[in-house]
XYZ file of N, CA and C in Angstrom:
741
model
N 28.814 161.324 59.309
C 29.500 160.751 57.877
C 30.865 160.967 58.036
N 31.523 161.694 58.572
C 32.935 161.572 58.668
C 33.661 160.640 59.659
N 33.007 160.353 60.801
C 33.273 159.375 61.705
C 33.337 157.896 61.093
N 32.175 158.087 60.338
C 31.816 156.537 59.537
C 33.025 156.529 58.496
N 33.196 157.463 57.771
C 34.289 157.176 56.925
C 35.559 156.803 57.123
N 35.994 157.196 58.557
C 37.375 157.073 59.408
C 36.992 155.621 59.665
N 36.006 155.390 60.193
C 35.838 153.610 60.571
C 36.044 152.747 59.200
N 35.306 153.038 58.335
C 35.580 152.440 57.182
C 37.196 152.355 56.552
N 37.473 153.566 56.786
C 39.266 153.404 56.313
C 40.108 152.558 56.984
N 39.501 152.347 58.611
C 40.191 151.487 59.439
C 40.091 149.933 58.851
N 38.705 149.625 58.711
C 38.521 148.259 58.684
C 38.868 147.782 57.269
N 38.894 148.761 55.931
C 39.441 148.193 54.947
C 40.940 147.758 54.924
N 41.744 148.928 56.016
C 43.122 148.556 56.175
C 43.343 147.375 56.754
N 42.597 147.133 57.765
C 42.660 145.633 58.738
C 42.526 144.606 57.527
N 41.081 144.761 57.017
C 41.047 143.368 55.735
C 42.259 143.198 55.107
N 42.769 144.497 54.525
C 43.978 144.295 53.415
C 44.715 143.589 54.167
N 45.387 143.992 55.336
C 46.255 143.342 56.071
C 46.143 141.884 56.349
N 44.963 141.396 56.092
C 44.565 139.956 56.507
C 44.324 139.288 55.134
N 44.683 139.876 53.957
C 44.659 139.518 52.663
C 43.585 139.720 51.882
N 42.582 140.475 52.180
C 41.302 140.678 51.447
C 41.774 141.649 50.179
N 40.955 141.227 49.044
C 41.069 142.171 47.811
C 39.620 142.689 47.672
N 38.686 142.389 48.114
C 37.291 143.008 48.086
C 36.810 143.277 49.457
N 36.244 144.355 50.167
C 35.606 144.500 51.440
C 34.357 144.962 50.999
N 33.435 144.374 51.806
C 31.824 144.638 51.634
C 31.448 144.706 52.637
N 30.735 146.321 52.336
C 30.205 146.614 53.997
C 28.734 146.520 53.670
N 27.800 146.890 54.805
C 26.404 146.734 54.729
C 25.473 147.771 54.010
N 24.228 147.693 53.819
C 23.699 148.579 53.312
C 23.759 150.023 54.122
N 23.818 151.255 53.432
C 23.724 152.490 54.092
C 24.681 152.444 55.224
N 26.046 151.997 54.996
C 26.832 151.772 56.025
C 27.661 153.017 56.240
N 27.470 153.999 55.771
C 27.940 155.373 55.858
C 27.269 156.171 56.674
N 25.748 156.046 56.676
C 25.061 156.631 57.818
C 24.165 156.046 58.748
N 24.169 154.406 58.825
C 23.323 153.878 59.074
C 21.746 153.691 58.512
N 20.800 153.148 58.845
C 19.502 152.783 58.129
C 18.810 154.034 58.893
N 19.227 155.212 58.826
C 18.564 156.373 59.120
C 17.721 157.330 58.272
N 16.675 156.642 57.686
C 15.942 157.061 56.461
C 15.329 158.649 56.823
N 14.758 159.199 57.929
C 14.430 160.611 58.131
C 15.677 161.559 57.992
N 16.820 161.211 57.815
C 18.195 162.367 57.573
C 18.358 162.160 56.168
N 17.534 161.628 55.277
C 17.504 161.798 53.921
C 16.142 162.713 53.271
N 15.630 163.387 53.983
C 14.664 164.070 53.730
C 14.940 165.089 53.491
N 16.013 165.895 52.770
C 16.556 166.944 52.295
C 15.917 167.531 50.809
N 15.473 168.511 50.780
C 14.687 168.838 49.366
C 16.303 169.256 48.443
N 15.861 168.435 47.236
C 16.635 168.329 46.055
C 17.281 169.811 45.909
N 18.474 169.925 45.636
C 18.925 171.512 45.673
C 18.878 172.214 46.540
N 19.173 171.389 47.866
C 18.887 172.275 48.950
C 20.451 173.268 49.108
N 21.435 172.820 48.602
C 22.606 173.451 48.657
C 23.573 172.790 49.797
N 24.725 173.437 49.945
C 25.404 173.000 51.128
C 24.827 173.629 52.607
N 24.930 172.719 53.397
C 24.570 173.369 55.026
C 25.291 174.667 55.384
N 24.486 175.196 56.035
C 25.036 176.554 56.549
C 25.691 175.988 58.011
N 26.795 176.961 58.280
C 27.878 176.830 59.162
C 26.921 176.309 60.514
N 27.306 175.262 61.286
C 26.649 174.837 62.538
C 25.580 173.872 62.434
N 25.199 173.800 61.070
C 24.148 173.018 60.779
C 24.417 171.777 60.641
N 23.566 170.403 60.425
C 23.924 169.059 60.188
C 24.470 168.798 58.840
N 25.503 168.318 58.617
C 26.046 168.060 57.137
C 25.108 167.137 56.427
N 24.608 167.546 55.287
C 23.844 166.562 54.211
C 24.379 165.008 54.349
N 23.153 164.304 54.357
C 23.797 162.658 54.515
C 23.878 162.462 53.109
N 23.554 163.420 51.875
C 23.662 162.862 50.712
C 25.045 163.147 50.063
N 25.492 162.168 49.174
C 26.659 162.392 48.528
C 26.640 162.310 47.157
N 27.597 162.941 46.782
C 27.606 163.174 44.942
C 28.907 163.161 44.621
N 28.902 162.893 43.193
C 30.270 162.741 42.527
C 31.154 163.602 43.143
N 32.318 163.363 43.275
C 33.525 164.045 43.636
C 33.668 164.666 45.078
N 32.473 164.312 46.062
C 32.543 164.685 47.361
C 33.670 164.277 47.999
N 34.206 165.309 48.533
C 35.411 165.222 49.339
C 35.491 164.147 50.595
N 34.438 164.302 50.893
C 34.246 163.138 52.230
C 34.268 162.133 51.939
N 34.135 161.353 50.262
C 34.744 160.168 50.075
C 36.560 159.963 50.075
N 37.040 161.027 50.177
C 38.682 161.154 49.651
C 39.546 160.025 50.972
N 39.211 160.201 51.942
C 40.057 159.129 52.489
C 39.578 157.479 52.367
N 38.609 157.466 51.673
C 38.199 156.079 51.419
C 38.827 155.897 50.033
N 38.890 156.762 49.139
C 39.728 156.522 47.642
C 41.240 156.402 48.080
N 41.508 157.273 49.011
C 42.921 157.038 49.364
C 43.244 155.781 49.709
N 42.525 155.133 50.738
C 43.068 153.592 51.303
C 42.712 152.846 50.706
N 42.010 152.687 49.599
C 41.673 151.691 48.419
C 42.839 151.896 47.399
N 43.245 153.154 46.961
C 44.320 153.170 46.147
C 45.521 152.905 46.767
N 45.873 153.176 47.809
C 46.986 152.663 48.294
C 47.005 151.483 48.811
N 46.248 150.601 49.286
C 46.060 149.242 49.349
C 45.734 148.332 48.050
N 45.560 149.132 47.025
C 44.922 148.100 46.045
C 43.852 147.296 46.305
N 42.858 148.008 47.163
C 41.653 147.178 47.213
C 40.535 147.742 46.966
N 39.455 146.820 46.665
C 38.150 147.439 46.106
C 37.126 147.289 47.734
N 36.544 148.276 47.778
C 35.513 148.357 48.747
C 33.912 148.951 48.505
N 33.125 148.174 48.714
C 31.740 148.506 48.676
C 31.060 149.142 49.765
N 30.490 150.430 49.840
C 30.117 150.887 51.209
C 28.908 151.420 50.437
N 27.889 151.267 51.610
C 26.245 151.801 51.323
C 25.916 153.377 51.480
N 25.577 153.994 50.944
C 25.268 155.547 51.133
C 23.953 155.975 50.168
N 23.598 157.060 50.611
C 22.584 157.608 49.956
C 23.159 158.740 48.875
N 22.696 158.594 47.679
C 23.547 159.262 46.235
C 22.526 159.868 45.678
N 23.041 161.575 45.139
C 22.314 162.209 44.431
C 23.071 162.115 42.801
N 22.419 161.763 41.721
C 23.369 161.771 40.630
C 23.284 163.227 40.336
N 24.013 163.417 38.981
C 24.290 164.879 38.245
C 22.828 165.620 38.258
N 21.956 164.976 38.095
C 20.634 165.456 37.553
C 19.800 165.604 39.347
N 20.159 165.053 40.183
C 19.600 165.108 41.390
C 18.822 164.128 41.716
N 18.870 163.179 40.834
C 17.929 161.750 40.767
C 18.663 161.110 42.491
N 17.632 160.694 43.159
C 18.057 160.108 44.607
C 18.120 158.583 44.447
N 19.238 158.205 45.146
C 19.432 156.887 44.892
C 19.894 156.327 46.361
N 19.586 155.130 46.447
C 20.057 154.173 47.707
C 21.110 153.214 46.879
N 22.339 153.541 47.140
C 23.306 152.734 46.739
C 24.334 152.331 47.304
N 25.112 151.416 46.688
C 26.336 150.783 47.191
C 27.499 151.464 46.191
N 28.317 152.123 46.801
C 29.414 152.838 46.089
C 30.606 152.102 46.100
N 31.067 151.775 44.992
C 32.400 150.510 44.285
C 33.224 151.651 44.421
N 34.366 151.702 45.733
C 35.438 152.218 45.658
C 36.663 151.617 44.982
N 37.234 151.935 43.702
C 38.271 150.876 43.075
C 39.383 151.138 43.865
N 40.068 149.995 43.208
C 41.795 149.983 43.671
C 42.243 151.368 42.962
N 41.903 151.876 42.086
C 42.621 152.818 41.685
C 42.004 154.565 42.188
N 41.070 154.097 43.038
C 40.312 155.305 43.665
C 39.207 156.042 43.312
N 38.995 154.930 42.221
C 37.466 155.783 41.431
C 36.019 155.382 42.179
N 34.987 155.823 42.001
C 33.855 155.759 42.691
C 32.889 155.549 41.778
N 32.283 154.280 41.679
C 31.046 153.882 40.879
C 29.678 153.490 41.574
N 28.754 154.527 41.154
C 27.471 153.793 42.321
C 26.896 152.928 41.406
N 26.235 151.905 42.254
C 25.084 151.057 41.960
C 23.946 151.149 42.700
N 22.974 150.840 42.051
C 21.376 151.303 43.008
C 20.665 149.888 43.264
N 19.960 150.266 44.269
C 19.169 149.342 44.872
C 17.711 149.226 43.910
N 17.308 148.044 43.535
C 16.549 147.796 42.655
C 14.978 147.841 43.130
N 14.738 146.729 44.371
C 13.667 146.586 45.015
C 13.641 147.573 46.083
N 13.288 148.593 46.079
C 13.016 149.440 47.228
C 11.718 148.862 47.698
N 11.692 149.281 49.206
C 10.288 148.937 49.950
C 9.965 149.887 51.032
N 8.787 150.022 51.431
C 8.591 150.973 52.523
C 8.693 152.566 52.212
N 9.077 153.057 53.387
C 9.404 154.692 53.283
C 10.509 154.870 51.901
N 11.349 153.811 51.848
C 12.379 154.158 50.797
C 11.922 154.494 49.665
N 10.630 154.160 48.911
C 10.145 154.366 47.907
C 9.882 156.037 47.963
N 9.710 156.676 48.908
C 9.215 158.024 48.892
C 10.485 158.582 49.135
N 11.495 158.027 48.805
C 12.946 158.718 48.999
C 13.883 158.738 48.016
N 13.856 157.339 47.201
C 14.706 157.001 46.174
C 13.982 156.644 45.037
N 14.877 156.871 44.145
C 14.485 156.040 42.856
C 14.961 154.587 42.498
N 14.320 153.598 42.186
C 15.071 152.500 42.252
C 15.897 152.204 40.780
N 17.007 151.323 41.034
C 17.652 151.264 39.855
C 17.276 149.861 38.951
N 18.089 149.349 37.876
C 17.293 148.769 36.791
C 17.735 147.544 36.759
N 18.593 147.033 37.922
C 19.157 145.867 38.145
C 20.716 145.655 38.478
N 21.257 144.229 38.742
C 22.270 144.362 39.428
C 23.865 144.634 38.417
N 24.497 145.417 38.850
C 25.551 145.892 38.365
C 26.849 144.945 38.285
N 27.924 144.642 37.330
C 28.849 143.842 37.441
C 30.031 143.893 37.516
N 31.102 143.768 38.229
C 32.346 144.283 38.250
C 33.560 143.212 37.991
N 34.557 143.472 37.649
C 35.428 142.353 37.333
C 36.668 142.792 38.512
N 36.919 141.562 39.811
C 37.778 141.734 40.797
C 38.958 140.800 40.824
N 39.770 140.919 40.095
C 40.816 139.824 40.036
C 40.474 138.644 39.194
N 39.748 138.943 38.489
C 39.330 138.081 37.195
C 37.883 137.377 37.770
N 37.242 137.695 38.794
C 35.972 137.115 39.399
C 34.825 138.158 38.938
N 33.914 137.871 38.455
C 32.729 138.710 38.223
C 31.686 138.599 39.221
N 31.485 139.906 39.784
C 31.064 140.247 40.724
C 29.673 140.998 40.607
N 28.752 140.503 41.403
C 27.408 141.269 40.872
C 26.949 141.927 42.344
N 26.279 143.070 42.376
C 26.241 143.807 43.668
C 24.635 143.679 43.925
N 24.060 143.539 45.048
C 22.687 143.705 45.654
C 22.457 144.469 46.734
N 21.504 144.794 47.086
C 21.235 145.721 48.108
C 19.979 145.110 48.788
N 20.320 144.490 50.003
C 19.206 144.012 50.806
C 18.026 143.409 50.121
N 16.605 144.216 49.797
C 15.726 143.351 49.363
C 16.245 143.083 48.066
N 17.062 143.574 47.223
C 17.207 142.953 45.874
C 17.424 141.387 46.127
N 17.946 140.722 47.338
C 17.970 139.453 47.282
C 16.636 138.594 47.427
N 15.858 139.275 48.035
C 14.698 138.862 48.209
C 13.810 138.289 47.055
N 14.514 138.707 45.879
C 13.555 138.641 44.700
C 14.547 137.619 43.849
N 14.085 136.358 43.375
C 15.044 135.896 42.815
C 15.435 136.141 41.272
N 14.712 137.085 40.489
C 14.845 137.603 39.370
C 16.147 138.423 39.426
N 16.056 139.047 40.447
C 17.708 139.976 40.326
C 18.981 139.455 40.424
N 19.129 138.137 41.380
C 20.213 136.996 41.214
C 20.462 136.515 39.780
N 18.722 136.218 39.384
C 19.125 135.374 37.907
C 19.545 136.440 36.833
N 19.204 137.756 36.966
C 19.869 138.534 35.926
C 21.658 138.739 36.366
N 21.809 138.444 37.289
C 23.373 138.408 37.903
C 23.944 137.286 37.107
N 23.073 136.009 37.295
C 23.651 134.995 36.834
C 23.748 134.995 35.135
N 22.830 135.773 34.687
C 22.565 135.787 32.812
C 23.711 136.734 32.301
N 24.451 137.728 33.505
C 25.438 138.443 33.136
C 26.614 138.002 33.663
N 26.690 136.352 33.738
C 27.745 135.769 34.072
C 28.376 136.319 35.314
N 27.956 136.322 36.364
C 28.730 136.635 37.653
C 29.012 135.284 38.446
N 30.040 135.431 39.194
C 30.569 134.153 40.059
C 30.274 134.871 41.337
N 29.919 135.733 41.602
C 29.670 136.150 42.930
C 28.595 137.106 43.111
N 27.919 136.929 44.239
C 26.686 137.631 44.483
C 27.026 138.512 45.846
N 26.952 139.908 45.585
C 27.663 140.424 47.156
C 26.280 141.162 47.474
N 26.086 140.923 48.806
C 24.520 141.679 49.379
C 24.793 142.320 50.384
N 24.776 143.973 50.336
C 24.863 144.843 51.237
C 23.394 145.071 51.920
N 23.172 144.797 53.310
C 21.771 144.711 53.905
C 21.617 145.139 55.220
N 20.477 144.815 55.483
C 19.950 145.155 57.049
C 19.029 144.100 57.157
N 19.476 142.956 58.010
C 18.431 142.011 58.616
C 18.320 142.052 60.084
N 17.114 142.028 60.478
C 16.915 142.479 62.069
C 16.630 141.184 62.614
N 16.705 141.149 63.921
C 16.289 140.123 64.663
C 14.990 139.346 64.332
N 15.102 138.508 64.102
C 13.894 137.384 63.957
C 13.964 136.718 62.416
N 14.863 137.454 61.618
C 14.896 137.279 60.152
C 16.331 136.383 59.978
N 16.765 135.692 60.916
C 17.408 135.047 60.584
C 17.632 133.817 59.598
N 16.220 133.037 59.726
C 15.923 132.220 59.047
C 16.036 132.740 57.284
N 15.006 133.600 57.377
C 15.221 134.519 55.970
C 16.490 134.922 55.357
N 17.497 135.566 56.080
C 18.772 135.763 55.604
C 19.296 134.497 55.049
N 19.596 133.705 55.864
C 20.171 132.176 55.337
C 19.565 131.653 54.212
N 18.275 131.871 54.104
C 17.411 131.336 52.867
C 17.906 131.819 51.714
N 17.671 133.230 51.793
C 17.820 134.003 50.582
C 19.317 133.739 50.242
N 20.423 134.103 50.941
C 21.567 133.942 50.446
C 22.005 132.239 49.928
N 21.125 131.403 50.650
C 21.756 129.808 50.410
C 21.126 129.546 49.251
N 19.680 129.979 48.749
C 19.300 129.953 47.449
C 19.415 130.496 46.385
N 19.910 131.868 46.555
C 20.451 132.254 45.397
C 21.648 131.976 45.284
N 22.705 131.482 45.638
C 23.892 130.834 45.443
C 23.831 129.445 44.861
N 22.931 128.788 45.425
C 22.720 127.366 44.803
C 21.833 127.373 43.398
N 21.008 128.091 43.583
C 20.043 128.018 42.115
C 21.070 128.690 41.109
N 22.108 129.522 41.464
C 22.549 129.784 40.153
C 24.315 129.705 40.035
N 24.891 128.723 40.872
C 25.814 128.105 40.942
C 27.034 129.397 41.251
N 26.312 130.460 41.964
C 27.182 131.429 42.568
C 28.132 131.237 43.696
N 29.008 132.304 44.305
C 29.117 132.308 45.880
C 28.583 133.555 46.231
N 27.923 133.481 47.277
C 27.319 134.618 48.299
C 28.056 135.072 49.136
N 27.893 136.335 48.964
C 28.470 137.281 50.321
C 27.266 138.161 50.986
N 27.514 138.028 52.138
C 26.454 139.141 52.832
C 27.111 140.040 53.851
N 27.055 141.551 53.643
C 27.573 142.066 54.773
C 25.764 142.831 55.537
N 25.992 142.681 56.619
C 24.583 142.798 57.244
C 25.230 144.271 58.181
N 24.117 145.005 58.547
C 24.593 146.303 59.518
C 24.221 145.737 60.743
N 25.090 146.223 61.826
C 24.925 145.789 63.056
C 24.415 146.578 63.779
N 24.477 146.000 65.447
C 23.759 146.883 66.513
C 22.226 147.269 66.406
N 21.841 148.446 67.013
C 20.133 148.903 66.807
C 20.299 149.632 65.807
N 18.716 149.388 65.049
C 18.473 150.260 63.860
C 17.330 150.618 64.043
N 16.848 151.534 63.335
C 15.325 152.009 63.298
C 14.161 150.792 63.011
N 14.713 149.474 62.567
C 13.957 148.557 62.287
C 13.899 147.528 63.292
N 14.766 147.873 64.309
C 15.096 146.765 65.253
C 16.405 146.488 65.251
N 16.828 145.679 66.055
C 18.421 145.171 66.050
C 18.717 144.241 65.043
N 19.803 144.293 64.688
C 20.438 143.459 63.776
C 20.306 142.050 63.832
N 20.312 140.994 63.717
C 20.400 139.759 63.579
C 21.882 139.167 63.299
N 22.975 139.903 62.868
C 24.037 139.447 62.383
C 24.147 138.803 61.399
N 24.825 137.763 61.503
C 25.467 136.902 60.651
C 25.592 136.996 59.252
N 26.374 138.164 59.070
C 27.476 138.463 57.906
C 28.122 137.045 57.499
N 28.488 136.980 56.210
C 28.966 135.797 56.223
C 29.286 135.457 54.604
N 29.351 133.933 54.318
C 29.717 133.801 52.736
C 28.973 132.207 52.494
N 28.386 131.942 51.326
C 27.917 130.922 50.953
C 28.516 130.143 49.552
N 28.357 128.860 49.660
C 29.239 128.294 48.621
C 28.111 128.012 47.546
N 28.554 127.642 46.131
C 27.621 127.531 45.214
C 26.904 126.251 45.437
N 26.934 125.433 46.608
C 26.005 124.587 46.603
C 24.801 125.082 47.704
N 24.885 126.394 48.137
C 23.967 126.950 49.125
C 24.308 127.231 50.547
N 25.338 126.382 50.779
C 26.156 125.696 52.227
C 26.727 126.932 52.441
N 26.559 127.480 53.845
C 27.420 128.661 54.399
C 28.802 128.229 54.813
N 29.668 128.971 54.370
C 31.231 128.777 54.498
C 31.576 129.663 55.835
N 31.348 130.444 55.817
C 31.484 131.781 56.884
C 30.744 132.457 57.819
N 30.038 132.360 58.969
C 29.229 133.255 59.524
C 29.400 133.768 60.529
N 29.456 135.111 60.997
C 29.726 135.990 62.187
C 28.646 135.443 63.006
N 29.046 135.535 64.535
C 27.866 135.139 65.478
C 27.775 136.588 66.174
N 28.463 137.475 66.128
C 28.107 138.743 66.684
C 27.148 139.587 65.978
N 26.953 140.838 66.514
C 26.024 141.733 65.926
C 26.783 143.211 65.643
N 28.060 143.099 66.280
C 28.445 144.283 66.358
C 29.378 144.455 65.158
N 30.368 145.208 65.294
C 31.546 145.565 63.938
C 32.657 144.160 64.113
N 32.583 143.488 62.938
C 33.480 142.585 63.113
C 33.791 142.154 61.296
N 35.046 141.688 61.228
C 35.404 141.451 60.002
C 35.705 140.095 59.642
N 34.584 139.438 58.681
C 34.635 138.199 58.428
C 35.490 137.976 56.842
N 36.159 136.924 57.189
C 37.173 136.630 55.736
C 36.737 135.521 54.943
N 36.560 135.380 54.042
C 36.590 134.301 53.061
C 37.141 133.902 51.984
N 37.857 133.084 51.470
C 38.644 132.565 50.306
C 37.811 131.846 49.163
N 37.764 132.403 48.129
C 37.058 132.087 47.014
C 37.683 130.937 46.131
N 37.282 130.100 45.999
C 38.164 128.604 45.048
C 37.396 128.619 43.734
N 38.279 128.810 42.908
C 37.653 128.714 41.538
C 37.246 127.113 41.084
N 38.087 126.083 41.842
C 37.734 124.699 41.532
C 36.266 124.487 42.342
N 35.959 124.871 43.357
C 34.584 124.600 43.698
C 33.590 125.066 43.081
N 33.910 126.346 42.392
C 32.818 126.865 41.598
C 32.678 126.100 40.224
N 33.812 126.041 39.989
C 33.959 124.948 38.748
C 33.100 123.574 38.791
N 33.621 122.921 39.561
C 32.628 121.749 39.972
C 30.999 121.541 39.714
N 30.708 122.784 40.250
C 29.064 122.601 40.566
C 28.726 123.455 38.789
N 29.228 124.053 38.340
C 29.144 124.327 36.893
C 29.172 123.465 36.091
N 30.069 122.551 36.329
C 30.270 121.550 35.066
C 28.895 120.891 34.977
N 28.848 119.907 34.028
C 27.690 118.955 33.592
C 27.493 118.080 34.342
N 28.505 117.610 35.295
C 28.407 116.285 36.208
C 28.095 116.970 37.501
N 28.399 118.344 37.641
C 28.158 118.795 39.035
C 26.801 119.710 39.166
N 26.288 119.731 37.928
C 25.282 120.483 37.985
C 23.999 120.002 39.123
C-alpha cells in the first residue's frame, strides 16, 4: 500500500505539471486486483508487528496522507481505487475522490461480479462531483457495462463519465464499445483508466483514454504499463452535441 501510494503521489505531481486538474486512476489501483487480500474479518483490528498490513482503508487512514497532501499542494483532484470499510464496517469496492482541499470522499462500485460479491457490498449508483464547473460522474469497471448506470449519471446532469477499470487482453473491443456507447448515448465525455500489467484475471489490454460525446476516441494509450494520458475537454464540443441541431 505504501509503495503504491508513493507511486500515485508521483503520478499526480507529474500530471499536475502537465496541466491536469483531475487525475483518474484504475480500479483497486492502491492494491491491484488482488481480491484474496481482502479476506480479512471485519473488526480484525490492526495487524500485529511483522504481519502484512491490512489492504482495507478507512476514514482518516494515515496511509492516505501523502495523497491528500499532494492534492492539496497542487490543487488537483485525484480518483484512486481501494477497498474501503465504512464506520459500521460495511465493506466496499471504492473509488476515493481526493479533493484539492485534501478531503476524501468514497464512492462505491454498483455492479459487483464474481468473487467481488462475497467481499463487498454494492453501491446504489453513480456519484457526481463538480470539478472546475464540470459535472463528473464516477463508475468502477462493470458499472460501465450496464447502460442504466451511465443513464443515471446523465439524469444527474453529468458532463463526464469517469471509469476506473480492469479490462484484460481479449476485451479490447468490449472496452471501446462500452466507453464509446456510454459517451454517445448520453452526450458526455468518457474517461477510462485501466489497470496495467499482469493481474489475477490475466494481462491488461491497456487502452486507457478518453472519448468524445460522439462516441469517438480522443486519446488512447498503446501500452499496458504505467503511463499518463492527457485530454483537454472542450465545452463547445459538448454543447454542439447537446443542442437540438446536434443531437
